[in-house]
Coordinates of C-alpha atoms and ligand atoms in Angstrom, one line a residue:
M21 CA 0.0 0.0 0.0
Q22 CA 1.5 3.6 -1.1
L23 CA 1.6 5.7 2.4
T24 CA 2.4 9.4 2.4
S25 CA 5.2 10.7 4.5
E26 CA 3.1 11.4 7.3
E27 CA 1.5 8.1 7.3
D28 CA 5.1 6.4 7.3
E29 CA 5.6 8.9 10.3
M30 CA 2.7 7.3 12.0
L31 CA 3.9 3.9 11.2
S32 CA 7.4 4.4 12.4
G33 CA 6.1 5.5 15.7
L34 CA 7.0 9.1 15.4
Q35 CA 3.9 10.2 16.5
G36 CA 3.5 8.0 19.7
W37 CA 3.2 4.3 20.6
A38 CA -0.9 4.3 20.2
T39 CA -0.7 6.1 16.8
Q40 CA 1.8 3.6 15.5
K41 CA -0.5 0.2 16.8
A42 CA -3.4 2.1 15.4
M43 CA -1.7 2.4 11.7
Q44 CA -0.5 -1.3 12.0
I45 CA -3.9 -2.0 12.2
L46 CA -4.9 -0.1 9.4
V47 CA -2.1 -1.1 7.0
A48 CA -2.5 -5.0 7.7
L49 CA -6.3 -4.4 7.0
G50 CA -5.6 -2.8 3.9
E51 CA -2.8 -5.3 2.7
I52 CA -5.4 -8.2 3.3
Y53 CA -8.4 -6.3 1.3
G54 CA -6.0 -5.1 -1.5
A55 CA -6.5 -1.5 -0.7
R56 CA -3.9 1.1 -2.6
R57 CA -4.1 3.8 -0.1
L58 CA -5.3 5.1 3.0
I59 CA -8.3 7.7 2.7
P60 CA -9.3 10.4 5.4
V61 CA -12.5 9.6 7.3
T62 CA -14.7 12.4 8.6
S63 CA -16.5 10.6 11.4
V64 CA -15.9 7.2 13.4
Q65 CA -18.5 5.0 15.7
I66 CA -16.8 2.4 17.6
A67 CA -18.6 -1.0 18.8
G68 CA -17.3 -3.4 21.3
V69 CA -18.1 -1.1 24.2
S70 CA -19.9 -3.3 26.7
Y71 CA -17.7 -5.0 29.4
D72 CA -19.9 -8.1 28.9
N73 CA -18.3 -8.4 25.2
L74 CA -15.0 -7.0 25.7
G75 CA -14.1 -8.8 28.7
D76 CA -10.7 -8.2 30.5
A77 CA -8.5 -8.3 27.5
G78 CA -10.8 -5.8 25.7
L79 CA -10.2 -3.6 28.6
Q80 CA -6.5 -4.0 28.7
F81 CA -6.1 -3.4 25.0
L82 CA -8.3 0.2 25.4
S83 CA -6.2 1.0 28.7
E84 CA -2.9 0.6 26.9
M85 CA -3.9 2.4 23.8
A86 CA -5.0 5.4 26.2
D87 CA -1.8 5.2 28.3
G88 CA 0.2 5.0 25.0
G89 CA -1.1 8.4 24.0
G90 CA -3.9 7.5 21.6
K91 CA -6.0 10.8 21.0
V92 CA -8.9 10.7 18.1
R93 CA -8.6 13.1 15.3
V94 CA -12.0 13.1 13.9
Q95 CA -15.6 13.0 15.7
T96 CA -15.8 9.5 17.3
T97 CA -18.8 8.2 19.4
L98 CA -19.6 4.8 21.1
N99 CA -22.2 1.9 20.6
P100 CA -23.9 1.1 23.7
A101 CA -22.3 -0.1 27.0
G102 CA -23.5 -2.9 29.3
M103 CA -25.1 -0.4 31.5
D104 CA -27.0 3.0 31.9
I105 CA -23.9 5.1 32.8
E106 CA -25.8 7.2 35.6
N107 CA -28.2 4.7 36.5
W108 CA -26.8 1.5 36.7
Q109 CA -28.3 0.3 39.7
R110 CA -31.5 0.5 39.0
L111 CA -31.1 -2.0 36.1
G112 CA -29.7 -4.2 38.4
I113 CA -26.0 -4.6 37.2
D114 CA -23.5 -6.1 39.4
P115 CA -21.1 -3.4 41.2
D116 CA -18.0 -5.4 39.9
F117 CA -19.4 -5.0 36.3
A118 CA -20.2 -1.5 36.8
E119 CA -16.6 -0.9 38.0
K120 CA -15.0 -2.8 34.9
Q121 CA -17.6 -1.0 32.3
E122 CA -16.7 2.4 33.9
R123 CA -12.8 1.7 33.3
V124 CA -13.6 1.0 29.7
L125 CA -15.6 4.2 29.1
E126 CA -12.7 6.1 31.1
A127 CA -10.1 4.6 28.6
F128 CA -12.2 5.8 25.4
S129 CA -12.7 9.3 27.5
R130 CA -9.0 9.7 27.8
M131 CA -8.5 9.4 24.1
G132 CA -11.0 12.0 23.6
V133 CA -13.9 9.7 22.5
T134 CA -17.3 11.3 23.0
P135 CA -19.0 9.0 25.5
T136 CA -22.2 8.8 23.5
C137 CA -23.0 5.2 23.8
T138 CA -25.5 4.5 21.0
C139 CA -26.4 2.3 17.9
T140 CA -28.2 5.5 16.5
P141 CA -25.4 7.9 16.1
Y142 CA -27.2 9.6 13.5
L143 CA -29.7 10.7 16.0
A144 CA -27.4 12.0 18.5
G145 CA -25.0 14.3 16.9
N146 CA -23.0 12.0 14.9
L147 CA -24.4 12.7 11.3
P148 CA -22.3 12.3 8.4
G149 CA -23.2 13.7 4.9
F150 CA -23.6 12.4 1.6
A151 CA -20.6 10.4 0.0
E152 CA -18.2 11.0 3.2
H153 CA -16.0 8.7 4.0
I154 CA -16.6 7.1 7.4
A155 CA -15.5 4.5 9.6
W156 CA -18.6 3.0 11.8
S157 CA -18.9 -0.4 13.5
E158 CA -22.3 -1.0 14.5
S159 CA -23.7 -3.1 12.0
S160 CA -27.0 -1.6 11.9
A161 CA -25.5 2.1 11.8
V162 CA -23.4 1.0 9.0
C163 CA -26.2 -0.1 6.9
Y164 CA -28.2 3.0 7.8
A165 CA -25.2 5.2 6.9
N166 CA -24.5 3.4 3.5
S167 CA -28.0 3.2 2.4
V168 CA -29.8 6.1 3.9
I169 CA -27.5 8.6 4.3
G170 CA -25.2 7.8 1.6
A171 CA -22.2 8.0 3.3
R172 CA -19.4 5.3 2.6
T173 CA -18.5 2.6 5.5
N174 CA -17.1 -1.0 5.5
R175 CA -18.4 -2.9 8.5
E176 CA -15.4 -1.9 10.8
G177 CA -14.6 -4.2 14.1
G178 CA -13.8 -2.3 17.2
P179 CA -10.1 -2.2 16.8
S180 CA -10.1 -1.1 13.2
A181 CA -12.7 1.9 13.9
L182 CA -10.5 2.8 16.9
A183 CA -7.5 2.8 14.7
S184 CA -9.3 4.9 12.2
A185 CA -10.2 7.4 15.0
L186 CA -6.8 7.7 16.2
T187 CA -5.4 8.3 12.7
G188 CA -8.2 9.9 10.8
L189 CA -7.7 7.3 8.0
T190 CA -9.2 4.2 6.7
P191 CA -7.9 1.6 3.8
E192 CA -9.8 2.5 0.6
Y193 CA -11.4 -0.9 -0.2
G194 CA -15.0 -2.4 -0.1
F195 CA -17.9 0.2 0.0
H196 CA -15.3 3.1 -0.2
L197 CA -15.2 2.5 -3.9
P198 CA -18.3 3.1 -6.0
E199 CA -18.0 0.3 -8.0
N200 CA -18.6 -2.2 -5.0
R201 CA -22.2 -0.2 -4.2
Y202 CA -24.0 -1.1 -7.2
P203 CA -26.9 -3.4 -6.5
T204 CA -26.6 -6.8 -7.9
I205 CA -29.9 -8.5 -7.3
T206 CA -33.7 -7.0 -7.1
F207 CA -36.0 -7.7 -4.6
Q208 CA -39.7 -6.9 -5.3
V209 CA -41.5 -6.5 -2.2
A210 CA -45.6 -7.5 -2.5
A211 CA -46.2 -7.7 1.1
H212 CA -47.8 -4.7 3.3
L213 CA -45.8 -3.3 5.8
A214 CA -46.9 -1.0 8.4
E215 CA -44.7 -2.0 11.8
T216 CA -41.3 -1.9 12.8
S217 CA -41.7 -5.6 13.5
E218 CA -42.7 -6.1 9.8
F219 CA -39.8 -4.2 8.5
G220 CA -37.5 -6.2 10.9
A221 CA -39.2 -9.4 9.3
L222 CA -38.7 -8.3 5.9
G223 CA -34.9 -7.6 6.8
K224 CA -34.4 -11.3 8.1
V225 CA -36.4 -12.6 4.5
I226 CA -34.1 -10.6 2.3
G227 CA -31.2 -11.2 4.5
E228 CA -31.4 -14.7 4.6
H229 CA -31.5 -14.5 0.7
I230 CA -28.2 -12.7 0.3
Q231 CA -26.3 -14.4 3.6
V232 CA -24.2 -16.3 1.2
S233 CA -23.7 -14.2 -1.9
K234 CA -23.2 -11.2 0.0
A235 CA -25.2 -9.4 -3.0
V236 CA -26.1 -5.7 -2.7
P237 CA -30.0 -5.8 -2.9
F238 CA -32.0 -3.4 -5.0
I239 CA -35.3 -3.3 -2.9
Q240 CA -38.7 -2.1 -4.9
G241 CA -42.2 -1.8 -3.5
I242 CA -42.0 0.2 -0.3
P243 CA -43.9 3.1 -0.8
I244 CA -43.5 4.9 2.5
A245 CA -41.0 4.2 5.1
T246 CA -40.2 6.3 8.2
L247 CA -36.8 6.6 10.1
E248 CA -37.8 4.1 12.6
F249 CA -39.1 1.5 10.2
I250 CA -35.9 1.8 8.3
K251 CA -33.7 1.5 11.4
S252 CA -35.4 -1.5 12.2
F253 CA -34.9 -2.7 8.8
C254 CA -31.2 -2.2 8.6
A255 CA -30.7 -3.9 11.9
S256 CA -32.2 -7.0 10.9
L257 CA -30.8 -7.1 7.4
A258 CA -27.1 -7.0 9.0
T259 CA -28.0 -9.3 11.3
Y260 CA -29.6 -12.0 9.1
G261 CA -27.6 -11.2 5.8
G262 CA -24.3 -9.6 7.0
A263 CA -25.5 -6.8 4.7
A264 CA -23.5 -3.3 5.2
L265 CA -25.5 -1.8 2.1
F266 CA -28.9 -1.9 0.2
Q267 CA -30.6 0.2 -2.2
M268 CA -34.3 1.0 -1.7
Q269 CA -35.9 3.1 -4.1
G270 CA -37.3 6.3 -3.1
I271 CA -35.0 6.1 0.1
T272 CA -31.3 5.4 -1.0
P273 CA -30.1 8.5 -2.6
E274 CA -27.6 6.4 -4.9
A275 CA -31.0 4.3 -5.9
A276 CA -32.3 7.1 -8.2
G277 CA -31.9 6.0 -11.7
I278 CA -30.3 2.9 -11.2
I279 CA -31.6 0.2 -13.6
P280 CA -32.9 -2.8 -11.3
P281 CA -30.6 -6.0 -11.5
V282 CA -32.0 -8.6 -13.7
E283 CA -32.1 -11.4 -11.2
Q284 CA -35.4 -10.8 -9.2
I285 CA -36.9 -12.1 -6.3
R286 CA -40.3 -11.6 -5.2
I287 CA -41.5 -11.3 -1.4
T288 CA -44.8 -12.2 -0.7
Q289 CA -47.1 -11.6 2.2
V290 CA -46.8 -15.3 3.3
E291 CA -43.0 -15.1 3.6
L292 CA -43.2 -12.1 5.4
E293 CA -45.5 -13.6 7.9
A294 CA -43.6 -16.8 8.1
A295 CA -40.5 -15.0 9.1
M296 CA -42.7 -13.2 11.9
H297 CA -43.7 -16.6 13.0
S298 CA -40.2 -17.9 12.9
L299 CA -39.1 -15.0 15.3
S300 CA -41.5 -16.1 18.2
D301 CA -41.3 -19.0 20.5
G302 CA -45.1 -19.1 20.5
T303 CA -47.9 -16.6 22.0
E304 CA -48.9 -18.6 25.0
M305 CA -45.6 -18.0 27.0
E306 CA -45.6 -16.0 30.3
V307 CA -43.3 -12.7 29.0
D308 CA -41.3 -11.7 32.2
F309 CA -39.2 -9.2 30.0
V310 CA -40.3 -6.3 27.8
S311 CA -38.0 -4.3 25.7
L312 CA -38.2 -1.5 23.3
G313 CA -35.4 0.1 21.5
C314 CA -33.4 -2.3 19.4
P315 CA -32.2 0.0 17.6
H316 CA -32.2 2.7 20.1
L317 CA -35.4 4.7 20.4
S318 CA -36.1 8.1 18.5
L319 CA -37.6 10.7 20.5
Q320 CA -40.9 10.0 18.4
E321 CA -41.1 6.6 19.7
I322 CA -40.5 7.6 23.2
E323 CA -43.3 10.3 22.9
H324 CA -45.4 7.3 21.8
I325 CA -44.9 5.4 24.6
T326 CA -45.3 8.0 27.1
R327 CA -48.8 8.6 25.5
M328 CA -49.7 5.0 26.2
L329 CA -48.1 4.6 29.8
E330 CA -49.7 7.6 31.0
G331 CA -51.4 7.1 34.3
R332 CA -50.8 3.5 34.1
Q333 CA -48.7 1.1 35.9
V334 CA -46.5 -1.7 34.2
K335 CA -46.6 -5.1 35.9
K336 CA -43.6 -6.5 34.2
E337 CA -39.9 -5.4 33.8
F338 CA -39.8 -2.8 30.9
W339 CA -36.6 -1.5 29.6
I340 CA -36.8 1.3 27.0
T341 CA -33.4 1.9 25.5
T342 CA -31.8 4.9 23.8
S343 CA -29.0 7.3 23.7
R344 CA -28.4 9.6 26.5
T345 CA -28.9 12.4 24.2
I346 CA -32.5 11.6 23.3
K347 CA -33.2 10.5 27.1
K348 CA -31.9 14.1 27.8
I349 CA -34.8 15.9 25.6
A350 CA -37.2 13.3 27.1
D351 CA -36.3 14.5 30.8
Q352 CA -36.9 18.3 29.4
L353 CA -40.3 17.2 28.0
G354 CA -41.5 15.4 30.9
Y355 CA -41.6 12.0 29.3
T356 CA -39.1 10.4 31.4
Q357 CA -41.1 11.5 34.7
I358 CA -44.2 10.0 33.0
I359 CA -42.5 6.9 32.1
E360 CA -40.9 6.2 35.4
A361 CA -44.3 6.9 37.3
A362 CA -45.8 4.1 35.3
G363 CA -42.8 1.8 36.5
A364 CA -41.1 1.4 33.4
K365 CA -37.1 2.2 33.1
I366 CA -35.7 4.5 30.7
A367 CA -32.1 2.7 29.8
A368 CA -30.1 5.0 28.4
D369 CA -26.6 4.0 27.0
T370 CA -27.1 0.4 26.7
C371 CA -29.7 -2.2 25.2
C372 CA -31.0 -5.5 25.9
V373 CA -28.4 -7.5 24.3
V374 CA -25.1 -5.8 25.5
A375 CA -26.4 -5.4 28.8
P376 CA -25.2 -8.4 31.4
I377 CA -28.6 -10.1 31.9
R378 CA -28.2 -13.6 30.6
G379 CA -30.3 -16.0 33.2
R380 CA -32.4 -13.0 34.6
F381 CA -35.5 -13.5 32.6
T382 CA -37.0 -16.3 30.5
A383 CA -39.3 -14.6 27.9
M384 CA -38.7 -11.3 26.1
A385 CA -41.4 -9.4 24.3
T386 CA -39.9 -7.2 21.7
D387 CA -40.8 -5.2 18.2
S388 CA -37.2 -6.0 17.2
A389 CA -36.0 -8.8 14.6
K390 CA -32.4 -8.4 15.8
A391 CA -33.1 -8.0 19.4
C392 CA -35.1 -11.7 19.1
Y393 CA -31.8 -13.2 17.4
Y394 CA -29.4 -12.0 20.2
A395 CA -31.7 -12.6 23.1
A396 CA -32.2 -16.2 22.4
S397 CA -28.6 -17.0 21.3
K398 CA -26.7 -14.6 23.9
H399 CA -29.0 -14.7 26.9
K400 CA -31.0 -17.7 25.9
F401 CA -34.5 -15.9 26.6
K402 CA -37.4 -17.1 24.6
T403 CA -38.9 -14.4 22.5
I404 CA -42.0 -13.2 20.9
I405 CA -41.9 -10.1 18.4
L406 CA -45.0 -7.9 18.3
P407 CA -46.2 -4.6 16.7
F408 CA -44.8 -1.7 18.9
E409 CA -48.1 -0.8 20.6
E410 CA -48.8 -4.5 21.5
V411 CA -45.2 -4.5 22.9
V412 CA -46.2 -1.8 25.3
R413 CA -49.5 -3.5 26.1
Q414 CA -47.8 -6.7 27.2
A415 CA -45.9 -4.6 29.7
L416 CA -49.4 -3.5 31.1
Ligands
F3S27 FE1 -28.6 -1.2 19.0 FE2 -28.3 -3.2 21.0 FE3 -30.1 -3.4 19.1 S1 -26.5 -2.2 19.9 S2 -29.2 -2.6 17.2 S3 -30.0 -1.8 20.7 S4 -28.5 -5.3 19.7

């Protein structure tokens, strides 16, 4: 790979130990993927923040990078942590876990990372523009950034995203190159979608079609899709298909003027309903955990929950997960007070997947296809997927 003189300086250690390590990661990645050069990025988002996923080895790596003088060069935010940073006791988090999680966040803060822990950074002040090169690692956010904003990112791992933050660079390969962004298969959606849960199911159906081929899907037949629908779809498509980019007619800026790929697959109502069915372990089970906010909720979604909970009492553990940025606005608008008076919990900075809750519950209700996948595989919960309002009613 061709490096500039400044990049050579970083690699040789002249700009500090942590920068050198970061450069080594990027050069190794670039060589594996055949990149010819490094390019500047304007925004970074780092996954691998929860101590539940990082463990002691991850904590040690981050502490060494901070001790080694690592400092971010571009706007950098974090994925959800394993707990609500200000309110972890209320979520029943173990103090030992909290202490380790705080050390993880402290290491990131020493490097200049903004401790906004969210998988929807685009709702919390980390919003790149069209065609900007960025290095994000949360899979649902990567899909959103590429497909809805039209920014350009590969699906980075935690270490490579940190390396980009500390150098302001990423290797030029994959979705940074226009030729890799063209769709290669068309999906004609002939089903009615009106819920976040249904968009999640659609992500599962399309994801399973492209899981092996890694084709870029061109999606037609979605007349209306709110931000909330699309973020649900992104999370699911990334989970079930490993996708980092799709082109949706009417939504994706780059999709305008594209001739649909010849290979076509039609998605029917029957397939969508089968996918919904496959995400639930049955309707008769006793739900003991209700969770909304995968991906993190928008302010509109929190307002919706607030209206439904006002003057009522929940009877089950109910986590409403969002970014601290959105939570602060909810505080100002009085939503938090109403939600907490009803006995539900706004859990900022974290989510039902990265929090250490394995074994605490047996059956979870959610509107998220991604949450179903991880709650079953990581926490061994049974799951039921329902429309958004039905999930709230489960708590009541
Ligand atoms: Fe976000 Fe956690 Fe879901 S990181 S996309 S809320 S699994």
